[in-house]
PDB file of C-alpha atoms in Angstrom:
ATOM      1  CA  UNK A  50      36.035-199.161 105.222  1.00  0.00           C
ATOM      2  CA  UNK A  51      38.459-201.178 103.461  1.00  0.00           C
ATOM      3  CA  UNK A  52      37.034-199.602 100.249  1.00  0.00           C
ATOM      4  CA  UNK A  53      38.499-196.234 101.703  1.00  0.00           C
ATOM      5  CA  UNK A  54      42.087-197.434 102.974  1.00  0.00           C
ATOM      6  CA  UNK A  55      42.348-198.835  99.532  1.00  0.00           C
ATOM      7  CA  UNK A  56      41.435-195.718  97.729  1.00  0.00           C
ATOM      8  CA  UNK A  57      43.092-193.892  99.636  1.00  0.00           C
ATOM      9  CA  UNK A  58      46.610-195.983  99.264  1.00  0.00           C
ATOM     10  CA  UNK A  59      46.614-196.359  95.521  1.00  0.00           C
ATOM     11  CA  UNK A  60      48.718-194.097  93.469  1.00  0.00           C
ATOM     12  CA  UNK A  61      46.655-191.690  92.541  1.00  0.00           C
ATOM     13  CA  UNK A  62      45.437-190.252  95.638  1.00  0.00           C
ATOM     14  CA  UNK A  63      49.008-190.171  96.778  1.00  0.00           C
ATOM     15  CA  UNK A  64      50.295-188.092  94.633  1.00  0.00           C
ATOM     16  CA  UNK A  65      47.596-185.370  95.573  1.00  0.00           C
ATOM     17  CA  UNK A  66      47.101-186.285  99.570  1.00  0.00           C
ATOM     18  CA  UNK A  67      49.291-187.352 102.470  1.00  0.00           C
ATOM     19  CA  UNK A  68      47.814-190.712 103.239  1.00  0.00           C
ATOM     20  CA  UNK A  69      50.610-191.850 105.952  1.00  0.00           C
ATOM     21  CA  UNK A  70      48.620-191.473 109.068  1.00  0.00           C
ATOM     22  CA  UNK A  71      45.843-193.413 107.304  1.00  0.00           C
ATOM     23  CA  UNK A  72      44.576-196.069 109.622  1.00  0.00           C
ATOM     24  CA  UNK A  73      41.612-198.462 109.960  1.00  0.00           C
ATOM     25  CA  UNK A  74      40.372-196.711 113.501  1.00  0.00           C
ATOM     26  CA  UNK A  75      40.969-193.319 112.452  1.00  0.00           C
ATOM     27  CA  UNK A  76      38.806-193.429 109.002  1.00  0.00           C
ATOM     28  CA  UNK A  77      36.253-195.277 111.331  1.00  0.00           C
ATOM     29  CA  UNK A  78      35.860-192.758 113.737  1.00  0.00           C
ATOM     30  CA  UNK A  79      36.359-190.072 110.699  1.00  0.00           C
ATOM     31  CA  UNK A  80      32.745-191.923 109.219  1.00  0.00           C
ATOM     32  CA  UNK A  81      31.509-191.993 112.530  1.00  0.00           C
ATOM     33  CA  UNK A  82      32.099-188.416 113.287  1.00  0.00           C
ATOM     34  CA  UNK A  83      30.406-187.204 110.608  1.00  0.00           C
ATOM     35  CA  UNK A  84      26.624-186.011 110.455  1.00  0.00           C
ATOM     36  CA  UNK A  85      23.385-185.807 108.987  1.00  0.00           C
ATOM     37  CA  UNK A  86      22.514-182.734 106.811  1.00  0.00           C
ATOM     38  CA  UNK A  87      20.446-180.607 108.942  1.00  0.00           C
ATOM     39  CA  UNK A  88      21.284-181.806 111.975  1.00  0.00           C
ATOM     40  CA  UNK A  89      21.653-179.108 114.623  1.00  0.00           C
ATOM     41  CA  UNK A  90      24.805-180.040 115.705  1.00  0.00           C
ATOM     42  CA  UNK A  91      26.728-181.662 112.482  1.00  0.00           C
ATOM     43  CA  UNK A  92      29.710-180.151 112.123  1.00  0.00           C
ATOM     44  CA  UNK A  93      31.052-182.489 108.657  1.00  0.00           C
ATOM     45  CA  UNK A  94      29.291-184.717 106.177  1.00  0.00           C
ATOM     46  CA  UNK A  95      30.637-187.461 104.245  1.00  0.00           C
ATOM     47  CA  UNK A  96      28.586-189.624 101.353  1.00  0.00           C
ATOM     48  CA  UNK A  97      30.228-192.303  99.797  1.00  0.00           C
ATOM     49  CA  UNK A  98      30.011-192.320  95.416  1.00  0.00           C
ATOM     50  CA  UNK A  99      28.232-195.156  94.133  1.00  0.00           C
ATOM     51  CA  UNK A 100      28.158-196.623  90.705  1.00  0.00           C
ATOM     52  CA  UNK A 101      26.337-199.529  89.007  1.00  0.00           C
ATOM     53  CA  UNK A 102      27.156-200.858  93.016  1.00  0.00           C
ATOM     54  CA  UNK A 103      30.743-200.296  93.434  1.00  0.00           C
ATOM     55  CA  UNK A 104      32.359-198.187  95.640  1.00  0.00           C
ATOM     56  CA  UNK A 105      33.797-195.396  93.568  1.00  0.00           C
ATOM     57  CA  UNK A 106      35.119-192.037  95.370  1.00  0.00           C
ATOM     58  CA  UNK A 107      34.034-190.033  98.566  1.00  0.00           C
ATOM     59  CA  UNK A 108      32.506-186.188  99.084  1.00  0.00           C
ATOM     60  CA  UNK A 109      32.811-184.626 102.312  1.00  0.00           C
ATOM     61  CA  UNK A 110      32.197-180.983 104.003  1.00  0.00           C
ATOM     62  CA  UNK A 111      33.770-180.147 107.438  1.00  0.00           C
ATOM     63  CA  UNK A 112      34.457-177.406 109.673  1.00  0.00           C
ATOM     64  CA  UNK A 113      30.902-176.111 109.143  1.00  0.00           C
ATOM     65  CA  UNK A 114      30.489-172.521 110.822  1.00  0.00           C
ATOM     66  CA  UNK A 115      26.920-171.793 110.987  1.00  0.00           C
ATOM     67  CA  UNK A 116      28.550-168.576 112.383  1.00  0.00           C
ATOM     68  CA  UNK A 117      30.665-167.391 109.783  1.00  0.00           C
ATOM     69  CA  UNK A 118      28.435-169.380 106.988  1.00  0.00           C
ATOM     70  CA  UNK A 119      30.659-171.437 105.611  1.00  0.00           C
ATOM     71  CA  UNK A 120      32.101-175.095 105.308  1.00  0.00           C
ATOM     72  CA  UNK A 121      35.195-176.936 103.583  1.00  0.00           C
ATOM     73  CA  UNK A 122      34.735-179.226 100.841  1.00  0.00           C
ATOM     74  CA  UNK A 123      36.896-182.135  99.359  1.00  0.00           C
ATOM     75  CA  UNK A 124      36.745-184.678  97.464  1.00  0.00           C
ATOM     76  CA  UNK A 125      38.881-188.268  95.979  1.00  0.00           C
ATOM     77  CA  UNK A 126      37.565-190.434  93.658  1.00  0.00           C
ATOM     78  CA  UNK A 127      38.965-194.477  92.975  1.00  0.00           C
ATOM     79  CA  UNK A 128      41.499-194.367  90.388  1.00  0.00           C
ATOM     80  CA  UNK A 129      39.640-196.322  87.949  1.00  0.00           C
ATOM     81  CA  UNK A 130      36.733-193.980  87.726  1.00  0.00           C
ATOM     82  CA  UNK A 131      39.792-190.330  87.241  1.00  0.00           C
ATOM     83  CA  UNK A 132      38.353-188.456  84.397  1.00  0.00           C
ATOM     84  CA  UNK A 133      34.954-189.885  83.729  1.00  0.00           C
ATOM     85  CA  UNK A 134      33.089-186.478  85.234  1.00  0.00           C
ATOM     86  CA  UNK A 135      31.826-188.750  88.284  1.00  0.00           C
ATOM     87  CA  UNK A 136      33.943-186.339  90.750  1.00  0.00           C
ATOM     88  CA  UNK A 137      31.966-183.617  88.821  1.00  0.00           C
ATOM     89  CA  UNK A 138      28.475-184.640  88.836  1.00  0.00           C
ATOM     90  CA  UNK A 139      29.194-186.372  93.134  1.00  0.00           C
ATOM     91  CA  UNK A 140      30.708-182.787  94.034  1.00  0.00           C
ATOM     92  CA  UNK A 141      27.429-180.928  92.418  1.00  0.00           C
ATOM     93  CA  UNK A 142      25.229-183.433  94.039  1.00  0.00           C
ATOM     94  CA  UNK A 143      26.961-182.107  97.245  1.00  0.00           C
ATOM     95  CA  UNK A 144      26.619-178.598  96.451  1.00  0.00           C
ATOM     96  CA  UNK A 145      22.913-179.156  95.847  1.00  0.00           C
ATOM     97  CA  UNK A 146      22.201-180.592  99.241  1.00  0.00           C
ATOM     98  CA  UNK A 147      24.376-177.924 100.935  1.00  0.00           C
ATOM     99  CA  UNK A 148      23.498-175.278  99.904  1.00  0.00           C
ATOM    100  CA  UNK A 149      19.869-175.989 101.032  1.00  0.00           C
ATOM    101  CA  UNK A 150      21.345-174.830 104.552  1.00  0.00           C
ATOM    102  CA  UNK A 151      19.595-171.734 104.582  1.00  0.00           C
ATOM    103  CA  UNK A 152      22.397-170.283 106.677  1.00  0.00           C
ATOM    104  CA  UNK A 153      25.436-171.229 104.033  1.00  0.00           C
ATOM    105  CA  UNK A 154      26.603-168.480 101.985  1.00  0.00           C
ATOM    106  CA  UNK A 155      29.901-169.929 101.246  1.00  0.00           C
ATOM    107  CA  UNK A 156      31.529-173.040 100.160  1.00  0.00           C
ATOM    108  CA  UNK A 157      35.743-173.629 100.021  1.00  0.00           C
ATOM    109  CA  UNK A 158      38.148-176.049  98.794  1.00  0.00           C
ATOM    110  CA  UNK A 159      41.795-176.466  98.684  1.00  0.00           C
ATOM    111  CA  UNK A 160      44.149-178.040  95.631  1.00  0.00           C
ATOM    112  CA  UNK A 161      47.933-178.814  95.257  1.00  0.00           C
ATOM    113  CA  UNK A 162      49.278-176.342  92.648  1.00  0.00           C
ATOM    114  CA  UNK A 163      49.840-179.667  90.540  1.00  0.00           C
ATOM    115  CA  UNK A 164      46.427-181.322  91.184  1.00  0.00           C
ATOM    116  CA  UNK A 165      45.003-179.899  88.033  1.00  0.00           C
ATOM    117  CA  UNK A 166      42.385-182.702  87.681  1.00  0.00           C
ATOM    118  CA  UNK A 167      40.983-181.274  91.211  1.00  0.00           C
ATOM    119  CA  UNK A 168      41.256-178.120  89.680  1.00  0.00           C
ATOM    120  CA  UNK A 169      39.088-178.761  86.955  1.00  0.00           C
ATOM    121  CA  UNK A 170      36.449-180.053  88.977  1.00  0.00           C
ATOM    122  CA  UNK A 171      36.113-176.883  91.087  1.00  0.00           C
ATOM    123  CA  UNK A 172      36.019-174.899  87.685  1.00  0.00           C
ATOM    124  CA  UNK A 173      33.613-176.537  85.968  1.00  0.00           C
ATOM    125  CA  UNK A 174      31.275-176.236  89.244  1.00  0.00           C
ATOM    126  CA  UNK A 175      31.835-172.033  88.897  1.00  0.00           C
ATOM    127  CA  UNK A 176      34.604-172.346  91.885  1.00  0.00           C
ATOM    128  CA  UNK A 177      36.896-169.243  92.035  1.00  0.00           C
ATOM    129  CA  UNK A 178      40.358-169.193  92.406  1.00  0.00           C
ATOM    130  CA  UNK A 179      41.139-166.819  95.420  1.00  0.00           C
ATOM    131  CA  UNK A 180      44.524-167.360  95.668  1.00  0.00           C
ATOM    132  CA  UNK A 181      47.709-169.370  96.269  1.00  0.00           C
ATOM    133  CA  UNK A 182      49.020-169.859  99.600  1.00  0.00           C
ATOM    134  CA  UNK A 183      52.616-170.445  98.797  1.00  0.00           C
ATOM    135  CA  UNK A 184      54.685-173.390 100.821  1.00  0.00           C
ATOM    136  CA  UNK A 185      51.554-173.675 102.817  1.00  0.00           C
ATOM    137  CA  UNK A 186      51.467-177.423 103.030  1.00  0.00           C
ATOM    138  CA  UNK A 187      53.744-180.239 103.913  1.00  0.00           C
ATOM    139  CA  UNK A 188      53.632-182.813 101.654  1.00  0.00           C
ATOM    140  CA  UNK A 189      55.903-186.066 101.161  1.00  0.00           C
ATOM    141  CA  UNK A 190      58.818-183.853 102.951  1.00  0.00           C
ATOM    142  CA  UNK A 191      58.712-181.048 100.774  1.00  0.00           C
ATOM    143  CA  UNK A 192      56.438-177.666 101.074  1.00  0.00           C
ATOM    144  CA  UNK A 193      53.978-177.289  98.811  1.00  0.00           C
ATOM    145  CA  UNK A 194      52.121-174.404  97.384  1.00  0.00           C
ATOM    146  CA  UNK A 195      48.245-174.975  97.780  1.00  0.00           C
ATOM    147  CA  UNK A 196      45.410-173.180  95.769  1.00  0.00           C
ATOM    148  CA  UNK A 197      42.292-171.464  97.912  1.00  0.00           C
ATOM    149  CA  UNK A 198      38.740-171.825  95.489  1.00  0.00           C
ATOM    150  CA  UNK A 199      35.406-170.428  97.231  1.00  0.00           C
ATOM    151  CA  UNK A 200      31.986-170.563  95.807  1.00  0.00           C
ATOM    152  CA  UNK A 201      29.236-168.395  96.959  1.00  0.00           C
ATOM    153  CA  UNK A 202      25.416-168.945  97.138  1.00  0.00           C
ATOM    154  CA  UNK A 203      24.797-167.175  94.356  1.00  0.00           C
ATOM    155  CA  UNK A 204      27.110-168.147  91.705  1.00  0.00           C
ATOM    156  CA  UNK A 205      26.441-171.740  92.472  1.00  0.00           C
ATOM    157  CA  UNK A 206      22.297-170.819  91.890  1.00  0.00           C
ATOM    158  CA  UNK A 207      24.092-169.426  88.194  1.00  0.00           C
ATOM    159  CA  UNK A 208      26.031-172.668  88.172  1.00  0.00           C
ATOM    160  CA  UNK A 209      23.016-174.851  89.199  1.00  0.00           C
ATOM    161  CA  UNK A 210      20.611-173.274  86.329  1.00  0.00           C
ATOM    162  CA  UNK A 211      23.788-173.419  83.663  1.00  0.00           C
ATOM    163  CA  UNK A 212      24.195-177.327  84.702  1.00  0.00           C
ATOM    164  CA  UNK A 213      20.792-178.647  84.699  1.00  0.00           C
TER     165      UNK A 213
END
């Protein structure tokens, strides 16, 4: 927990996401909240990133519609560990495991416009931009534009076979 709050708090995951509200309670019950894959009722997942036994970054899904399909992706990793592929190769990990849901056809993320690093995660995964959803977001007072990316069963099986 305290692993979180500090990731979360350090610079680099400020500039990208609104950490205000961030509280000890509310990332517990966040964790707590969140299921098992395959469970019949899970609605969100969230696996913490390990390496060589520290505490590096977090991968979550939520809002999963078994309806509609789909489910919501994100991601942060520890400053220390920015541009080392880790996000990559934890995100893909994720996708793997989700997309073993025989019901999911459908997997979506959002970026800031300026969060280019997030950006080239979802790329490098065969994420497609859909759009921009312009002053969507409020962010540190000001509106922000924010970036739609979807990935669909099959282009992540192209992904998968390209990446192994």
């Amino acid at each position: 927990m305290d692993f979180w709050l500090e990731m979360r708090a350090a610079p680099g995951a400020r500039r990208f996401v609104d950490t205000d509200e961030d509280t000890r309670e509310l990332l517990l019950r966040r964790i707590l909240e969140a299921g098992v894959l395959g469970e019949p009722r899970a609605r969100s997942f969230r696996w913490f990133v390990e390496v060589e036994g520290q505490l590096a970054g977090t991968v979550s899904a939520r809002e999963l519609s078994r309806v509609h399909g789909r489910v919501e992706l994100g991601y942060m990793m520890a400053d220390a560990y920015h541009g080392q592929g880790l996000c990559t190769r934890a995100v893909a990990l994720m996708l793997e495991q989700l997309f073993t849901l025989p019901y999911l056809d459908r997997v979506w993320l959002t970026t800031l416009v300026e969060n280019v690093g997030s950006q080239g995660v979802a790329r490098k995964l065969g994420f497609a931009l859909e759009g921009t959803l312009r002053a969507h977001c409020l962010f540190q007072g000001q509106r922000r534009d924010q970036q739609i990316w979807g990935l669909l069963r099959p282009e992540w099986e192209l992904r998968r076979a390209s990446l192994g």
